XYZ file of C-alpha atoms in Angstrom:
298
model
C 28.320 103.840 191.384
C 28.177 100.075 191.946
C 25.125 99.754 189.713
C 26.846 101.663 186.892
C 29.957 99.495 187.221
C 27.808 96.372 187.139
C 26.059 97.643 184.025
C 29.410 98.264 182.301
C 30.582 94.773 183.236
C 27.365 93.301 181.875
C 27.795 95.187 178.594
C 31.398 93.982 178.243
C 30.312 90.414 178.904
C 27.535 90.765 176.334
C 30.045 92.083 173.789
C 32.350 89.140 174.379
C 29.520 86.622 174.126
C 28.227 88.209 170.935
C 31.564 88.193 169.140
C 32.170 84.583 170.172
C 28.784 83.760 168.716
C 29.578 85.678 165.529
C 32.765 83.699 164.992
C 30.777 80.493 165.352
C 27.887 81.803 163.297
C 29.929 82.473 160.166
C 31.108 78.839 160.086
C 27.529 77.639 159.577
C 25.690 77.352 156.295
C 22.992 79.491 157.838
C 21.487 80.779 154.584
C 21.128 77.278 153.127
C 19.530 76.067 156.341
C 17.083 78.953 156.460
C 16.078 78.680 152.801
C 15.708 74.889 153.053
C 13.436 75.385 156.057
C 11.145 77.730 154.101
C 11.225 76.419 150.509
C 11.052 72.982 148.927
C 12.879 74.214 145.832
C 15.222 76.716 147.423
C 18.167 75.223 145.535
C 16.783 76.895 142.425
C 17.631 80.380 143.707
C 20.032 79.855 146.624
C 22.911 81.379 144.640
C 20.935 84.569 144.053
C 20.000 84.753 147.734
C 23.670 84.481 148.708
C 24.620 87.230 146.285
C 22.123 89.510 147.992
C 22.466 88.530 151.654
C 25.982 87.137 152.075
C 28.567 88.188 149.497
C 28.361 91.963 150.231
C 29.682 91.235 153.752
C 32.572 88.983 152.814
C 35.133 89.018 155.633
C 32.987 91.048 158.050
C 31.193 88.851 160.581
C 29.120 91.684 162.071
C 27.894 92.757 158.638
C 27.103 89.137 157.769
C 24.911 88.809 160.834
C 23.223 92.102 159.979
C 22.484 90.837 156.460
C 21.114 87.609 157.899
C 18.760 89.671 160.060
C 17.729 91.486 156.863
C 17.101 88.118 155.199
C 14.871 86.901 158.025
C 13.079 90.265 158.247
C 12.466 90.454 154.495
C 11.210 86.887 154.170
C 9.135 86.754 157.357
C 7.737 90.285 157.508
C 8.624 92.822 154.825
C 7.723 90.795 151.725
C 4.315 89.807 153.062
C 3.643 93.330 154.307
C 4.304 94.772 150.835
C 2.298 91.968 149.213
C -0.640 92.876 151.440
C -0.249 96.593 150.655
C -0.161 95.888 146.911
C -3.215 93.634 147.134
C -5.215 96.214 149.086
C -4.180 98.976 146.688
C -5.711 97.012 143.791
C -9.112 96.699 145.456
C -11.549 99.080 143.799
C -14.106 101.211 145.633
C -12.342 100.982 148.983
C -13.512 103.397 151.659
C -10.252 103.182 153.598
C -6.625 103.919 152.767
C -3.460 102.068 153.724
C -0.552 103.884 155.349
C 2.927 102.370 155.541
C 5.946 103.466 157.536
C 9.583 102.603 158.206
C 10.924 103.142 161.708
C 14.666 103.701 162.193
C 15.340 105.376 165.564
C 16.905 103.508 168.470
C 15.617 104.327 171.944
C 18.267 105.736 174.261
C 16.701 104.061 177.272
C 19.238 102.286 179.478
C 16.798 99.721 180.827
C 18.688 96.450 181.169
C 17.604 93.964 178.527
C 19.605 91.101 177.080
C 17.856 91.516 173.741
C 18.421 95.281 173.542
C 22.034 94.949 174.646
C 22.717 92.501 171.827
C 20.953 94.622 169.221
C 22.918 97.730 170.236
C 26.118 96.002 169.101
C 24.855 95.633 165.545
C 25.076 98.738 163.345
C 21.845 100.053 161.860
C 19.684 97.345 163.423
C 16.426 98.377 165.078
C 14.786 95.854 167.381
C 11.162 94.812 167.599
C 8.786 97.259 169.298
C 11.445 99.989 169.370
C 8.818 102.604 168.518
C 6.389 101.654 171.275
C 8.136 103.769 173.918
C 7.471 106.824 171.764
C 3.968 105.859 170.640
C 2.871 105.503 174.269
C 4.694 108.643 175.380
C 7.295 107.158 177.714
C 9.730 110.077 177.126
C 6.987 112.509 178.144
C 6.609 110.803 181.520
C 9.886 112.284 182.752
C 7.974 115.252 184.159
C 5.486 113.147 186.089
C 6.958 112.119 189.427
C 3.976 109.932 190.281
C 4.802 107.669 187.358
C 8.465 107.428 188.293
C 8.227 107.266 192.061
C 9.165 103.567 192.034
C 11.312 103.626 188.893
C 15.005 104.374 188.478
C 14.962 107.588 186.429
C 18.584 107.131 185.384
C 17.457 104.506 182.894
C 15.006 106.876 181.203
C 17.311 109.661 180.102
C 15.312 110.781 177.057
C 16.351 114.021 175.391
C 14.156 116.979 174.471
C 14.369 115.889 170.818
C 13.034 112.470 171.767
C 10.171 114.042 173.677
C 9.260 116.017 170.556
C 9.663 112.884 168.429
C 7.258 111.077 170.745
C 4.670 113.850 170.328
C 4.823 113.450 166.538
C 4.167 109.716 166.718
C 1.335 110.192 169.199
C -0.326 112.695 166.824
C -0.127 110.400 163.802
C -1.303 107.290 165.667
C -4.118 109.063 167.522
C -5.444 110.729 164.381
C -5.417 107.445 162.477
C -7.276 105.640 165.265
C -9.949 108.350 165.411
C -10.422 109.219 161.738
C -8.622 106.626 159.626
C -6.324 109.394 158.406
C -3.115 110.107 160.373
C -3.121 113.693 159.111
C -6.601 114.640 160.347
C -8.143 114.686 163.773
C -8.114 116.451 167.099
C -4.332 116.267 167.041
C -3.687 118.666 164.193
C -0.678 117.978 161.973
C 0.524 121.467 161.127
C 2.437 122.504 158.030
C 5.759 121.965 159.786
C 5.031 118.233 159.860
C 5.088 115.905 156.894
C 1.767 114.831 155.441
C 1.597 111.044 155.546
C 0.546 109.921 152.057
C -1.435 106.707 151.573
C 0.085 103.694 149.837
C -1.467 103.316 146.377
C -0.895 101.320 143.202
C 0.731 104.304 141.539
C 2.642 105.660 144.532
C 4.344 103.293 146.965
C 4.904 105.844 149.705
C 6.249 105.239 153.197
C 6.674 107.663 156.058
C 10.227 107.265 157.329
C 10.459 107.856 161.080
C 13.822 108.981 162.398
C 14.386 111.569 165.080
C 14.704 115.042 163.519
C 14.192 113.481 160.089
C 10.613 112.413 159.465
C 10.205 112.308 155.697
C 8.547 110.450 152.844
C 10.258 107.590 151.044
C 9.017 106.063 147.802
C 9.371 102.479 146.550
C 11.376 101.670 149.681
C 10.850 97.884 149.522
C 10.179 97.453 145.791
C 13.527 95.880 144.895
C 13.301 93.443 147.808
C 9.684 92.592 146.975
C 10.386 91.870 143.313
C 13.332 89.652 144.270
C 11.305 87.437 146.597
C 8.279 87.484 144.326
C 10.454 85.817 141.687
C 11.589 83.228 144.246
C 8.009 82.425 145.264
C 7.004 82.098 141.606
C 9.772 79.535 141.071
C 8.626 77.726 144.218
C 5.018 77.612 142.989
C 6.081 75.940 139.720
C 7.337 72.966 141.681
C 10.939 72.793 140.480
C 13.548 74.769 138.614
C 14.295 72.274 135.830
C 11.766 73.931 133.541
C 13.307 77.270 134.289
C 16.761 75.991 133.301
C 15.414 74.383 130.114
C 13.676 77.625 129.239
C 16.871 79.589 129.856
C 18.855 77.197 127.645
C 16.164 77.338 124.955
C 16.165 81.134 124.959
C 19.965 81.161 124.751
C 19.831 78.697 121.842
C 17.273 80.808 119.984
C 19.376 83.943 120.447
C 22.501 82.142 119.224
C 20.607 80.663 116.263
C 19.277 84.072 115.232
C 22.768 85.544 115.543
C 24.327 82.821 113.363
C 21.492 83.048 110.842
C 22.052 86.791 110.608
C 25.761 86.260 109.958
C 25.000 83.689 107.242
C 22.506 86.012 105.569
C 24.997 88.871 105.652
C 27.673 86.617 104.136
C 25.332 85.462 101.361
C 24.341 89.052 100.665
C 28.000 90.074 100.535
C 28.834 87.267 98.073
C 25.864 88.183 95.932
C 26.939 91.822 95.821
C 30.473 90.785 94.874
C 29.241 88.615 92.019
C 26.867 91.272 90.817
C 29.627 93.856 90.919
C 31.924 91.571 88.936
C 29.215 91.011 86.303
C 28.657 94.723 85.852
C 32.349 95.345 85.357
C 32.512 92.639 82.672
C 29.472 94.012 80.826
C 31.035 97.474 80.629
C 34.180 96.364 78.803
C 34.446 97.730 75.212
C 33.790 95.097 72.526
C 36.858 93.568 70.942
C 37.547 94.729 67.316
C 36.457 92.344 64.582
C 39.285 90.868 62.537
C 38.281 90.070 58.913
C 38.500 86.400 58.129
C 40.770 85.520 55.276
C 39.082 83.622 52.420
C 42.372 82.323 51.099
C 43.375 78.788 51.803
C 46.990 78.087 52.254
C 48.446 75.208 50.334
């Protein structure tokens, strides 16, 4: 009872500390600082970064911190992972395939951890190494007393669904280690399980791991990858002045073509009006001839 009360008090203290940090965090120009630390020409696209990773959470400090975690994750890990996958997919005559996955299930373990306690307070945030408990079969160890003889079992209250989820991950990982294909090996993936498709140039497939919902996702990181690819291309050019000049030049050309089109249409309209007027004049009946008098008045 005392240990449970202490755990509750620790969680409440962690909540209080986190929200105090959030209130302080939103007063910082954290996106500018992070972009400046990673790019020499980050000012060229800082506004676009804010539109993607700050503005959607206006007025919500928890959401802002979640988006900042997305920013750090995308720039440090996800972009480079996808870049590597795309590069490998373009290599011809490869004897091996690449398999990508997205993991989205939070462990229900109650093991005390400052990091895990903080992450639990953020919606839809999965911490580092969250899948390792399931890959190494920790939920399955509930039935082995020898493993838990010196461990508090109350912390490891995994459900039957989590045990089954762990078995799925063990099958995929073991098959891949043995054969290079997560679907083939001594651990047979039956028809009730999803076939893990390789990542190719034509099909950007990911296996999405969530308890009771293992399924395929396509083009999961494409939008994020294209966004940062554009940022890195601007960075590689050295500055954004050329980009601005090019944008202004393109705008000028479009405006010039638009005005030229209007002028041409006006000239054509005037020409048609004149031509129409000439045709009307030519169709008038000739005036009758009046005989000229030969007499001269005196």
